[in-house]
Coordinates of C-alpha atoms and ligand atoms in Angstrom, one line a residue:
M1 CA 3.0 -20.2 -9.9
I2 CA 0.2 -21.4 -11.6
D3 CA 0.1 -20.6 -15.0
S4 CA -1.7 -18.4 -17.3
A5 CA -4.5 -20.6 -18.6
T6 CA -5.4 -22.0 -15.7
I7 CA -5.4 -18.8 -13.9
A8 CA -7.6 -17.9 -16.9
K9 CA -10.1 -21.0 -16.3
I10 CA -10.7 -20.3 -12.5
L11 CA -11.5 -16.1 -12.9
E12 CA -13.6 -17.5 -15.2
T13 CA -15.1 -20.5 -13.7
A14 CA -15.7 -18.5 -10.3
D15 CA -18.8 -17.2 -9.7
I16 CA -18.3 -13.8 -7.7
V17 CA -21.8 -14.2 -6.2
E18 CA -20.9 -18.6 -4.7
V19 CA -17.4 -16.8 -3.6
I20 CA -18.6 -14.5 -1.5
R21 CA -21.6 -16.5 0.0
D22 CA -19.1 -18.6 2.1
F23 CA -18.9 -15.7 3.9
V24 CA -21.5 -13.3 3.8
S25 CA -25.3 -13.7 3.8
L26 CA -26.6 -11.7 0.2
S27 CA -30.1 -10.9 -0.7
K28 CA -30.8 -9.9 -4.8
K29 CA -31.6 -6.1 -5.5
G30 CA -32.2 -5.5 -8.7
K31 CA -29.7 -7.5 -11.3
D32 CA -27.4 -7.1 -8.1
Y33 CA -26.1 -8.5 -4.7
K34 CA -26.2 -6.9 -1.0
G35 CA -25.0 -7.9 2.2
L36 CA -23.1 -6.7 4.8
C37 CA -19.0 -5.9 4.3
P38 CA -16.7 -8.3 5.8
F39 CA -14.0 -5.8 6.1
H40 CA -15.3 -2.8 8.6
E41 CA -18.1 -3.1 10.8
D42 CA -21.4 -2.8 8.4
K43 CA -24.8 -2.0 9.7
N44 CA -26.1 -1.9 7.3
P45 CA -25.6 -3.8 4.0
S46 CA -22.8 -1.5 2.0
M47 CA -21.0 -3.8 -0.3
S48 CA -23.0 -4.3 -3.6
V49 CA -22.0 -7.9 -5.5
S50 CA -22.2 -7.6 -9.4
P51 CA -22.3 -11.1 -10.9
S52 CA -21.9 -9.9 -14.2
R53 CA -19.4 -8.3 -14.0
G54 CA -17.6 -10.2 -11.4
I55 CA -16.6 -7.5 -9.0
Y56 CA -17.8 -6.7 -5.8
K57 CA -17.8 -3.2 -4.2
C58 CA -18.4 -1.8 -0.6
F59 CA -19.9 2.2 -1.1
S60 CA -19.1 2.6 2.8
C61 CA -15.2 1.7 3.6
G62 CA -14.4 1.4 -1.0
A63 CA -13.2 -2.3 -0.6
A64 CA -13.6 -3.6 -4.2
G65 CA -12.4 -6.5 -6.6
N66 CA -13.0 -9.7 -8.0
T67 CA -13.0 -12.9 -6.6
V68 CA -9.8 -13.4 -5.9
K69 CA -9.2 -10.2 -4.8
F70 CA -12.0 -11.3 -2.0
V71 CA -11.2 -14.5 -0.8
M72 CA -7.5 -12.6 -0.4
D73 CA -8.4 -10.2 1.6
H74 CA -10.6 -12.3 3.3
E75 CA -9.2 -15.1 4.4
H76 CA -5.3 -13.2 4.4
L77 CA -3.9 -14.7 1.2
T78 CA -1.6 -14.0 -1.1
Y79 CA -2.4 -13.9 -4.4
P80 CA -1.0 -17.8 -5.8
E81 CA -3.0 -18.7 -2.3
A82 CA -6.3 -17.1 -3.5
L83 CA -5.7 -19.3 -6.9
K84 CA -5.5 -22.1 -5.8
Y85 CA -8.2 -21.8 -2.7
L86 CA -10.3 -21.3 -6.0
A87 CA -9.5 -24.0 -7.7
V88 CA -10.4 -26.4 -4.6
K89 CA -13.4 -24.9 -4.5
Y90 CA -14.2 -25.4 -8.3
N91 CA -12.4 -28.3 -8.9
I92 CA -9.5 -27.4 -11.5
E93 CA -6.7 -29.0 -11.8
F94 CA -3.8 -26.6 -11.2
T95 CA -0.5 -27.6 -12.6
E96 CA 2.0 -25.6 -10.9
K97 CA 4.7 -23.5 -14.0
E98 CA 7.2 -24.9 -15.4
E99 CA 10.6 -23.9 -13.5
T100 CA 13.6 -22.1 -14.7
E101 CA 17.2 -22.9 -14.0
E102 CA 17.3 -19.5 -12.7
D103 CA 13.9 -20.4 -10.8
K104 CA 15.4 -24.2 -9.4
K105 CA 18.5 -22.8 -8.4
L106 CA 16.7 -20.0 -6.3
K107 CA 15.5 -22.1 -4.4
T108 CA 17.4 -25.3 -4.0
A109 CA 19.6 -22.2 -2.4
R110 CA 16.9 -21.1 0.1
E111 CA 16.1 -24.7 1.1
S112 CA 19.3 -25.6 2.1
L113 CA 19.0 -21.8 4.4
E114 CA 15.3 -23.1 5.7
A115 CA 17.6 -26.4 6.0
V116 CA 20.2 -25.4 8.3
V117 CA 18.3 -22.9 10.0
L118 CA 16.2 -25.7 11.5
F119 CA 19.3 -27.7 12.1
A120 CA 20.6 -24.5 14.1
T121 CA 17.3 -23.8 15.7
N122 CA 16.8 -27.8 17.0
F123 CA 20.1 -27.7 18.4
F124 CA 19.6 -25.2 19.9
V125 CA 17.0 -26.1 21.8
K126 CA 18.4 -29.6 22.8
N127 CA 21.7 -27.5 24.3
L128 CA 19.4 -25.3 25.8
N129 CA 17.3 -28.3 27.6
N130 CA 19.7 -31.3 27.8
T131 CA 22.8 -30.3 28.1
K132 CA 24.6 -28.9 31.3
E133 CA 25.6 -25.3 30.2
G134 CA 22.6 -25.3 28.2
K135 CA 20.2 -26.0 32.4
A136 CA 22.6 -23.2 34.7
I137 CA 22.9 -20.4 32.3
G138 CA 20.3 -20.2 29.8
L139 CA 17.4 -22.3 31.3
S140 CA 17.8 -20.3 34.3
Y141 CA 17.8 -17.5 33.1
L142 CA 14.9 -17.9 31.5
F143 CA 12.9 -19.3 34.3
E144 CA 14.9 -15.9 36.5
R145 CA 12.0 -14.1 33.5
S146 CA 9.2 -16.3 34.7
F147 CA 8.8 -17.3 31.3
S148 CA 6.9 -21.2 32.2
E149 CA 7.9 -24.6 30.2
N150 CA 5.0 -24.1 27.7
T151 CA 6.4 -21.0 26.7
I152 CA 9.1 -21.4 25.9
T153 CA 8.3 -24.1 23.8
K154 CA 6.0 -22.1 22.2
F155 CA 8.9 -19.8 21.1
A156 CA 11.3 -22.6 20.9
L157 CA 14.0 -20.7 22.5
G158 CA 17.0 -22.2 23.0
Y159 CA 20.6 -21.6 24.0
S160 CA 24.2 -21.5 21.7
P161 CA 27.5 -22.8 23.8
D162 CA 29.9 -20.5 25.2
Q163 CA 32.4 -22.9 22.8
S164 CA 33.5 -20.6 19.6
T165 CA 32.8 -23.4 17.8
S166 CA 30.6 -26.0 18.6
F167 CA 27.5 -25.3 16.5
S168 CA 29.7 -24.9 13.7
E169 CA 31.2 -27.9 13.9
A170 CA 28.2 -29.6 15.2
A171 CA 26.8 -29.2 12.0
I172 CA 29.3 -29.9 9.5
H173 CA 29.4 -33.2 10.9
A174 CA 26.3 -33.0 10.5
G175 CA 27.0 -32.6 6.2
Y176 CA 26.2 -28.9 6.1
K177 CA 27.7 -26.9 3.5
T178 CA 30.1 -23.6 5.0
E179 CA 28.5 -21.7 2.3
Y180 CA 25.5 -22.5 3.6
L181 CA 26.5 -21.7 7.4
I182 CA 27.8 -18.7 6.5
N183 CA 25.2 -17.4 4.0
S184 CA 22.8 -18.0 7.4
G185 CA 24.9 -16.3 9.0
L186 CA 24.8 -18.6 11.9
S187 CA 28.5 -19.0 11.4
I188 CA 31.0 -16.4 10.6
L189 CA 34.2 -17.1 8.1
G190 CA 37.8 -16.2 10.3
K191 CA 41.1 -16.4 9.5
N192 CA 42.7 -20.0 7.4
N193 CA 38.7 -20.6 6.7
A194 CA 38.6 -21.3 10.6
L195 CA 35.2 -21.9 11.1
F196 CA 33.0 -19.5 14.4
D197 CA 29.9 -19.4 16.0
R198 CA 28.2 -16.1 15.7
F199 CA 25.9 -16.7 18.6
A200 CA 27.7 -17.9 20.7
G201 CA 26.9 -18.0 24.5
R202 CA 24.0 -16.6 24.4
V203 CA 19.9 -17.0 24.6
I204 CA 18.5 -18.3 21.4
F205 CA 14.9 -16.4 20.6
P206 CA 14.2 -17.5 16.8
I207 CA 12.8 -15.7 14.8
H208 CA 9.4 -17.1 12.8
S209 CA 8.2 -16.1 9.3
I210 CA 4.6 -15.1 8.6
S211 CA 3.7 -18.5 8.3
G212 CA 5.4 -20.1 11.1
K213 CA 9.4 -21.5 9.5
V214 CA 12.4 -19.9 11.4
I215 CA 14.5 -17.7 9.1
G216 CA 16.3 -15.7 11.9
F217 CA 17.4 -15.6 15.9
G218 CA 18.1 -12.9 17.8
G219 CA 20.7 -14.2 20.3
R220 CA 21.0 -12.5 23.8
T221 CA 24.7 -12.3 25.7
L222 CA 24.5 -13.0 29.4
K223 CA 27.7 -11.3 30.6
N224 CA 28.2 -7.6 30.3
D225 CA 30.9 -7.0 27.7
K226 CA 29.7 -7.6 25.0
A227 CA 26.2 -6.4 22.9
K228 CA 23.0 -7.6 24.2
Y229 CA 21.6 -8.7 21.3
V230 CA 22.9 -10.0 17.7
N231 CA 20.3 -10.7 15.3
S232 CA 21.0 -12.8 12.0
P233 CA 22.3 -10.9 9.1
E234 CA 19.9 -10.6 5.7
S235 CA 20.1 -13.7 3.7
E236 CA 18.5 -15.1 0.6
L237 CA 15.8 -15.9 4.0
Y238 CA 15.3 -13.7 6.2
H239 CA 14.7 -9.5 5.0
K240 CA 14.9 -7.6 8.4
S241 CA 13.0 -4.8 6.9
D242 CA 9.9 -7.3 6.0
I243 CA 9.8 -9.5 9.5
L244 CA 7.5 -8.3 12.7
Y245 CA 8.6 -10.9 16.1
G246 CA 5.7 -13.2 17.0
L247 CA 3.6 -12.2 14.1
F248 CA 3.0 -15.9 13.5
F249 CA 1.8 -16.2 16.9
A250 CA -0.7 -13.8 17.3
K251 CA -1.7 -13.3 13.5
K252 CA -5.2 -15.1 14.1
E253 CA -5.5 -13.3 17.4
I254 CA -5.2 -9.6 15.5
S255 CA -7.7 -11.0 13.3
K256 CA -10.1 -11.8 15.6
Q257 CA -9.7 -8.6 18.1
D258 CA -8.8 -6.2 15.2
K259 CA -6.2 -4.2 16.6
C260 CA -2.0 -5.0 16.8
F261 CA 0.0 -4.2 20.0
L262 CA 3.3 -3.4 18.4
V263 CA 6.4 -3.6 21.0
E264 CA 10.0 -2.8 20.9
G265 CA 11.7 -6.5 22.5
Y266 CA 11.8 -10.0 22.3
T267 CA 10.5 -10.4 26.0
D268 CA 7.5 -8.0 25.4
V269 CA 6.0 -9.6 22.8
I270 CA 6.5 -13.7 24.7
S271 CA 5.7 -12.0 28.3
M272 CA 2.7 -10.7 26.9
H273 CA 1.4 -13.9 25.1
Q274 CA 2.3 -15.5 28.5
S275 CA 0.2 -13.3 29.9
G276 CA -2.9 -14.0 27.6
I277 CA -2.7 -11.0 25.7
Q278 CA -1.8 -12.9 22.3
N279 CA -2.5 -9.6 19.4
V280 CA 1.6 -8.3 20.1
A281 CA 4.8 -8.2 17.7
A282 CA 7.5 -6.6 18.1
S283 CA 9.9 -4.7 15.1
S284 CA 12.9 -6.1 17.2
G285 CA 14.5 -3.0 18.2
T286 CA 14.3 -1.5 14.1
S287 CA 13.0 1.4 13.2
L288 CA 9.5 0.6 11.6
T289 CA 9.4 0.1 8.0
E290 CA 6.8 0.2 5.7
G291 CA 6.9 -3.2 4.8
Q292 CA 6.4 -4.1 8.4
I293 CA 3.0 -2.2 8.3
K294 CA 2.4 -3.6 5.4
K295 CA 2.1 -7.0 6.7
I296 CA 0.1 -5.7 9.8
K297 CA -2.2 -4.3 7.7
R298 CA -2.6 -8.0 5.9
F299 CA -5.2 -8.6 9.5
T300 CA -5.6 -5.4 11.0
K301 CA -6.6 -1.4 10.6
N302 CA -5.5 -0.5 14.0
I303 CA -1.7 -0.6 15.5
T304 CA -1.0 0.8 19.1
V305 CA 2.3 1.4 20.2
L306 CA 3.6 0.6 23.5
Y307 CA 5.9 2.9 24.9
D308 CA 8.6 2.6 27.8
G309 CA 10.5 5.7 28.4
D310 CA 11.0 8.9 29.2
E311 CA 10.0 11.4 27.0
A312 CA 12.7 12.6 24.8
G313 CA 13.2 8.8 23.8
I314 CA 9.7 8.6 23.2
K315 CA 9.8 11.9 21.3
A316 CA 13.1 10.9 19.7
S317 CA 10.6 7.1 18.2
I318 CA 7.3 9.4 17.4
R319 CA 9.4 10.2 14.2
G320 CA 8.6 6.6 12.8
I321 CA 5.1 7.0 13.3
D322 CA 4.6 8.9 10.9
L323 CA 5.1 5.8 8.8
I324 CA 2.2 4.1 10.0
L325 CA -0.3 6.9 9.0
E326 CA 0.8 7.7 5.8
Q327 CA -0.7 3.4 5.2
D328 CA -4.1 4.4 6.3
M329 CA -4.0 2.9 9.6
N330 CA -5.3 3.9 12.7
V331 CA -2.7 4.8 15.2
K332 CA -2.3 4.9 19.0
V333 CA -0.2 5.3 21.2
L334 CA 0.5 4.2 25.0
P335 CA 3.4 5.3 27.1
M336 CA 4.0 2.9 30.0
P337 CA 4.1 3.3 33.9
A338 CA 7.7 5.6 34.9
G339 CA 9.9 2.8 35.1
E340 CA 8.0 -0.4 33.8
D341 CA 7.9 -1.9 30.1
P342 CA 5.4 -4.0 28.5
D343 CA 7.3 -7.2 29.8
S344 CA 7.3 -6.2 33.9
Y345 CA 3.9 -5.1 33.5
A346 CA 2.9 -8.7 31.7
K347 CA 4.8 -9.4 34.4
S348 CA 2.9 -8.3 37.2
H349 CA 0.1 -7.7 36.0
S350 CA -3.1 -10.4 35.0
S351 CA -3.8 -9.4 31.1
T352 CA -7.4 -8.1 32.8
E353 CA -5.1 -5.7 34.5
F354 CA -3.2 -4.9 30.7
L355 CA -5.9 -4.2 28.6
N356 CA -7.3 -2.3 31.5
Y357 CA -4.6 -0.1 31.5
I358 CA -4.2 0.2 27.8
E359 CA -8.0 1.0 27.1
Q360 CA -7.9 3.8 29.6
N361 CA -4.1 5.5 28.8
E362 CA -4.0 4.9 24.8
Q363 CA -4.1 7.9 23.5
D364 CA -4.8 8.9 19.6
F365 CA -1.4 9.4 18.0
V366 CA -2.4 12.5 16.5
V367 CA -3.2 14.1 19.3
F368 CA -0.5 12.4 21.8
K369 CA 1.8 14.2 19.6
T370 CA 1.0 17.4 19.8
T371 CA 0.2 17.6 23.4
L372 CA 3.7 16.3 23.3
L373 CA 5.4 19.0 21.7
L374 CA 3.4 21.4 22.7
K375 CA 4.6 20.7 26.1
S376 CA 7.9 22.2 25.1
T377 CA 8.2 24.9 23.8
K378 CA 6.8 26.7 26.5
N379 CA 5.6 30.1 25.2
D380 CA 8.4 30.7 22.6
P381 CA 6.7 31.5 19.5
I382 CA 9.4 30.3 17.1
K383 CA 9.8 26.8 18.6
R384 CA 5.6 26.9 19.0
A385 CA 5.4 27.3 14.9
E386 CA 8.1 24.6 14.5
V387 CA 5.5 22.1 16.5
I388 CA 2.2 23.8 14.2
K389 CA 4.9 23.0 10.9
D390 CA 5.3 19.0 12.7
V391 CA 1.8 18.9 13.5
V392 CA 0.7 19.9 10.1
S393 CA 2.6 17.7 8.5
T394 CA 1.8 14.8 10.4
I395 CA -2.1 15.3 9.7
S396 CA -1.4 15.8 5.6
I397 CA 0.1 12.0 5.5
I398 CA -3.1 10.0 6.8
P399 CA -4.6 9.7 3.2
D400 CA -8.2 9.4 4.0
K401 CA -9.9 12.9 3.7
I402 CA -12.5 12.8 6.3
M403 CA -10.1 11.4 9.2
R404 CA -8.1 14.0 8.2
S405 CA -10.3 16.8 8.6
V406 CA -11.2 15.1 12.4
Y407 CA -7.4 15.7 13.3
I408 CA -7.5 19.1 11.6
K409 CA -10.2 20.1 13.8
E410 CA -8.5 18.6 16.4
C411 CA -5.4 20.0 16.8
A412 CA -6.8 23.2 16.1
T413 CA -8.0 23.6 19.3
L414 CA -4.9 22.2 20.4
L415 CA -3.0 24.6 18.6
N416 CA -5.4 27.6 19.0
I417 CA -4.8 28.1 15.6
K418 CA -8.1 29.0 12.7
E419 CA -8.8 25.6 11.2
D420 CA -8.5 27.5 7.6
V421 CA -4.2 28.5 8.8
I422 CA -4.5 24.6 8.4
Y423 CA -6.2 23.1 5.4
Q424 CA -4.2 25.9 3.2
D425 CA -1.3 24.2 4.4
I426 CA -2.0 21.5 3.8
K427 CA -3.5 21.8 0.7
D428 CA -0.2 23.5 -0.1
R429 CA 1.4 19.9 1.0
I430 CA -0.3 17.8 -0.3
L431 CA -0.6 20.0 -4.0
S432 CA 3.5 19.4 -3.7
K433 CA 3.8 16.4 -2.7
N434 CA 1.6 14.9 -6.0
K435 CA 3.9 16.7 -8.6
L436 CA 6.6 15.1 -7.3
K437 CA 5.5 11.3 -6.5
N438 CA 2.7 8.7 -6.9
P439 CA 1.1 8.9 -9.8
Y440 CA -1.7 7.1 -8.3
Q441 CA -2.5 9.7 -4.9
Q442 CA -3.7 12.1 -8.2
N443 CA -5.2 9.8 -9.0
K444 CA -7.9 9.5 -5.9
E445 CA -7.4 12.6 -5.5
P446 CA -7.2 14.9 -7.9
E447 CA -6.5 18.9 -7.7
K448 CA -7.8 21.7 -10.1
N449 CA -5.8 23.3 -12.4
Q450 CA -3.1 21.3 -12.8
P451 CA -0.7 22.2 -13.8
T452 CA -0.9 25.6 -11.5
N453 CA 0.5 28.4 -13.5
Q454 CA -0.9 28.1 -16.6
P455 CA -3.4 31.8 -17.3
Q456 CA -6.4 30.9 -17.4
P457 CA -7.7 30.5 -21.2
E458 CA -10.0 32.4 -22.8
T459 CA -13.1 30.8 -21.7
N460 CA -13.9 28.4 -18.8
L461 CA -14.5 25.9 -20.6
F462 CA -10.5 25.0 -19.7
D463 CA -11.1 25.6 -16.3
I464 CA -11.3 21.2 -16.6
S465 CA -8.2 19.8 -15.5
F466 CA -5.7 17.3 -17.6
Y467 CA -6.5 14.8 -14.7
E468 CA -10.7 15.1 -15.4
L469 CA -10.3 14.3 -19.1
E470 CA -7.9 11.9 -19.4
K471 CA -10.8 10.2 -16.9
E472 CA -13.7 10.7 -19.0
L473 CA -11.6 9.6 -21.8
I474 CA -10.7 6.1 -20.6
T475 CA -14.7 6.5 -19.3
Y476 CA -15.7 6.2 -22.7
L477 CA -13.4 3.7 -23.0
L478 CA -14.0 0.8 -21.0
R479 CA -18.0 1.8 -21.1
F480 CA -18.6 2.3 -25.1
G481 CA -15.0 1.3 -26.6
E482 CA -16.5 -1.2 -28.8
K483 CA -19.9 0.9 -30.1
T484 CA -20.0 2.4 -33.8
V485 CA -21.9 5.6 -33.2
K486 CA -22.3 8.8 -35.8
L487 CA -19.6 11.0 -34.0
R488 CA -20.4 15.0 -35.1
L489 CA -16.4 16.1 -36.4
T490 CA -14.9 19.2 -38.9
G491 CA -18.8 19.7 -40.0
K492 CA -20.5 16.3 -42.0
L493 CA -21.0 12.5 -39.5
Q494 CA -18.3 9.9 -39.2
E495 CA -19.1 6.2 -38.2
T496 CA -16.7 4.7 -36.3
T497 CA -16.3 3.0 -33.0
I498 CA -15.1 4.9 -30.1
L499 CA -12.0 3.9 -29.4
D500 CA -10.6 3.8 -32.8
Y501 CA -11.4 7.9 -32.8
I502 CA -10.4 8.0 -29.1
H503 CA -6.9 5.6 -30.0
S504 CA -5.6 7.5 -33.3
E505 CA -7.1 11.2 -32.0
L506 CA -4.3 10.1 -29.8
K507 CA -1.5 8.8 -31.7
N508 CA -1.9 10.7 -35.1
D509 CA -1.1 13.7 -32.6
D510 CA 1.5 11.7 -31.2
L511 CA 0.3 12.7 -27.6
I512 CA 0.9 10.2 -24.2
L513 CA -1.3 10.6 -21.2
K514 CA -0.7 12.0 -18.2
N515 CA -1.4 10.6 -15.7
Q516 CA 0.3 6.5 -15.2
I517 CA -2.4 4.9 -14.1
F518 CA -4.6 5.7 -17.3
K519 CA -1.9 5.7 -19.7
E520 CA -1.6 2.0 -18.3
L521 CA -4.6 1.4 -18.8
F522 CA -5.0 3.3 -22.3
D523 CA -2.2 0.9 -23.8
L524 CA -4.1 -2.3 -22.3
I525 CA -7.4 -1.5 -23.6
S526 CA -5.7 -0.7 -27.4
E527 CA -3.6 -3.8 -27.0
T528 CA -6.7 -6.1 -26.0
Y529 CA -8.9 -4.5 -28.3
T530 CA -6.5 -5.4 -31.5
K531 CA -6.2 -8.9 -29.9
N532 CA -9.9 -9.7 -29.4
K533 CA -12.0 -7.8 -31.1
F534 CA -13.9 -6.7 -28.2
I535 CA -13.0 -5.0 -25.2
D536 CA -13.4 -7.4 -21.8
I537 CA -14.4 -5.5 -18.6
S538 CA -13.0 -8.1 -16.1
E539 CA -9.2 -7.6 -17.9
F540 CA -8.7 -4.8 -16.1
T541 CA -10.7 -5.1 -13.0
N542 CA -9.0 -7.9 -12.5
S543 CA -5.2 -6.7 -13.4
T544 CA -2.7 -7.8 -10.7
N545 CA -1.8 -4.3 -11.0
N546 CA -3.8 -3.7 -7.9
E547 CA -3.9 0.2 -9.2
I548 CA -4.8 -1.1 -12.5
S549 CA -7.7 -2.8 -11.3
A550 CA -9.5 -0.4 -8.4
S551 CA -9.4 2.0 -11.5
A552 CA -10.9 0.4 -13.7
I553 CA -13.8 -1.3 -11.1
N554 CA -14.5 3.1 -9.7
I555 CA -14.4 3.8 -13.3
I556 CA -17.2 1.0 -13.7
S557 CA -19.1 0.8 -10.5
N558 CA -19.4 4.8 -10.0
P559 CA -21.9 6.7 -11.6
F560 CA -20.9 7.9 -15.2
T561 CA -21.4 11.5 -15.3
L562 CA -20.3 14.2 -17.7
S563 CA -17.9 17.2 -16.6
K564 CA -18.9 20.3 -16.6
I565 CA -17.3 21.5 -19.8
H566 CA -20.2 19.7 -21.1
N567 CA -21.9 22.2 -19.8
L568 CA -25.3 20.2 -19.0
P569 CA -27.7 20.9 -16.7
E570 CA -27.1 19.6 -13.0
N571 CA -27.8 16.0 -12.0
R572 CA -29.0 15.2 -16.0
D573 CA -27.7 11.9 -15.7
F574 CA -25.3 10.3 -18.6
E575 CA -27.7 8.6 -21.7
E576 CA -25.6 7.3 -24.4
D577 CA -26.9 10.0 -27.0
L578 CA -25.0 12.4 -26.3
L579 CA -21.9 10.3 -27.2
P580 CA -21.9 11.7 -30.8
D581 CA -21.4 15.4 -29.2
S582 CA -19.5 14.6 -25.6
V583 CA -16.2 12.5 -27.3
P584 CA -15.1 14.2 -29.8
K585 CA -15.9 17.7 -26.8
T586 CA -13.6 15.4 -24.6
M587 CA -10.8 15.1 -27.3
L588 CA -10.8 18.5 -28.4
V589 CA -10.8 20.3 -25.2
Y590 CA -8.0 18.3 -23.8
K591 CA -6.0 18.6 -27.0
I592 CA -6.3 22.4 -26.6
K593 CA -5.5 22.1 -23.4
I594 CA -2.1 20.6 -24.3
V595 CA -1.5 22.9 -26.8
V596 CA -2.4 26.3 -25.1
L597 CA 0.2 24.5 -22.4
L598 CA 2.8 24.1 -24.8
I599 CA 2.8 27.7 -26.0
E600 CA 3.5 28.6 -22.0
Q601 CA 6.3 26.2 -22.0
I602 CA 7.7 28.0 -24.9
Q603 CA 7.6 31.4 -24.6
K604 CA 9.4 30.5 -21.4
E605 CA 11.8 29.8 -23.6
L606 CA 11.2 32.1 -26.1
K607 CA 12.2 35.0 -23.3
N608 CA 15.4 33.1 -21.8
A609 CA 16.5 33.1 -25.6
E610 CA 15.8 36.7 -25.8
A611 CA 17.7 37.5 -23.0
E612 CA 20.8 35.3 -24.1
N613 CA 20.1 37.3 -27.5
N614 CA 20.3 34.0 -29.4
F615 CA 18.9 34.8 -32.2
D616 CA 18.6 31.9 -33.8
N617 CA 17.1 30.3 -30.7
V618 CA 14.2 33.4 -31.3
M619 CA 12.9 32.8 -34.6
K620 CA 13.4 29.2 -33.5
H621 CA 10.6 29.8 -31.0
L622 CA 8.8 32.4 -32.9
N623 CA 8.4 29.8 -35.8
T624 CA 6.9 27.2 -33.2
I625 CA 4.8 29.1 -30.9
Q626 CA 2.7 30.5 -34.3
L627 CA 2.4 26.6 -35.8
L628 CA 0.7 26.3 -32.8
N629 CA -1.2 29.0 -32.8
N630 CA -2.4 27.6 -35.8
K631 CA -3.0 23.9 -34.6
K632 CA -5.0 25.7 -31.5
S633 CA -7.5 27.8 -33.7
E634 CA -7.6 24.9 -36.3
L635 CA -8.7 22.4 -33.3
A636 CA -11.6 25.6 -32.3
K637 CA -13.1 25.8 -34.9
I638 CA -13.8 22.3 -34.8
L639 CA -14.5 22.3 -31.3
G640 CA -17.2 25.3 -32.4
R641 CA -19.3 23.3 -34.4
I642 CA -20.0 20.4 -32.2
I643 CA -23.8 21.5 -30.8
L644 CA -23.6 19.8 -27.2
Ligands
ZN701 ZN1 -16.8 -2.1 3.7

């Protein structure tokens, strides 16, 4: 890692306009710049770059961030890689942070594993090409499958001899430690500390990391009496759930074609590559994981899953696809013709023929799933209802609202039910899901009336969600936090900075923001303000926590309009002279809402205590309710004095 002082220097020096201009042509518009967004098919310039804030934002696809984020996303780099890129561009010398003993140990363990795995790769390759057994068994099998010499070399295919100790002995002889032979999974510890080869007698498919290092192996037996494929076990090096076979060889083409084909097996990937279709990777038999999907997402949002097998098999495997939708990806599926798999099809057809077949037969996943499931229901109403539920649950997973509504329309027709029914069901699902998990989801998609069971207080002034109120408070802080204003409070004017006011109001009443992201933002703002006595927006927009930076960028780059509690005429732009009234008003409404919520909760407890004849608790709750009611009228009184 680069040390934090250097990171600060890089962030300070890197000019967002200069950085983006290396990739996109920008023209000046007012104090900002505009250009074609490189993250979606952009016809009109929808990307705006603000040099003063050091951020870019696409008003069409929503891509946004600072210099580092741009380089990461555009060049498909990790955070440290993007920092190094910028350091080189601006001639900033960087020193890598000193490693702790723990770091060093981990690094040596990793390096030792890498060394053993590299030794094994070469051992297997040599055995395939240079030994009698390798040629007779391994190589002839691969030639039989029509793999060319170039292909065999490119994918570093190999062969492990059919004597149970040849590899382990060769490795020990070459000086590799038993510990790493076992940890890498290449050798298995048997009786009397004897080592056995995991892959003995198998054709070897090395598995590459995204940067091209071999990190594990798949081995295929050529006999009938064993498991067809054996894979490396999990290790420091090889995390099955993060790896897609072939992604290293495919990533450039995936990015270029803006599409990834997903297949099941090693040989599917290799045959398609050989035929000239290179944007293809495999989940290697396991069901897809979130980690794998995120890897693909670095290069494209479009996935087509190629299926072979019968309908029953397809039905079983489509479950995993919901996961892809959840990642905001566009998913299509392609059933292969009967009796064919991508491997066989690639061998018997040219790449043009294959691509034509894909283009003509790939179907949108949600539509495909709906049609497939409907087929089996006949006219059974119960089965039909199950299908509807299943499909609606799939649609509800899609994060993008517009995509969702397109699917709702399409599936309503297919299922022959009213769109409204699906809408209502999805709304319920999203509501209950948001309550259970993922505060960020709430952040993106505020649902009204949280919590849902809250009765309406006196006026509709409180018909506003905690989310909206908290967002308004955070907006005041990010935009005007250091500003000193005369706030109208308790009948007199009080001069204070907005930050001091909001900070002390929340602290005095021990209040913690309910939305996790807003809470973290609030803590960060308070912290930097205490430290620096000013609020540096870039500290938040540059945050390495994506949710924090996304939220901060969202708040400062969208136009600010006050919420409806302020009863402003519609479309009235925000003006700073509204602050003396609007800030305390938001705060007071927020507090009253919390008090009302508390009263409601205690009333429930009171009922329970009454039911249990627990007199002590009844008295205790009555007292608390009394206190809360007092607090409420006190707050309401102050609120009444605010003029806005
Ligand atoms: Zn865009």
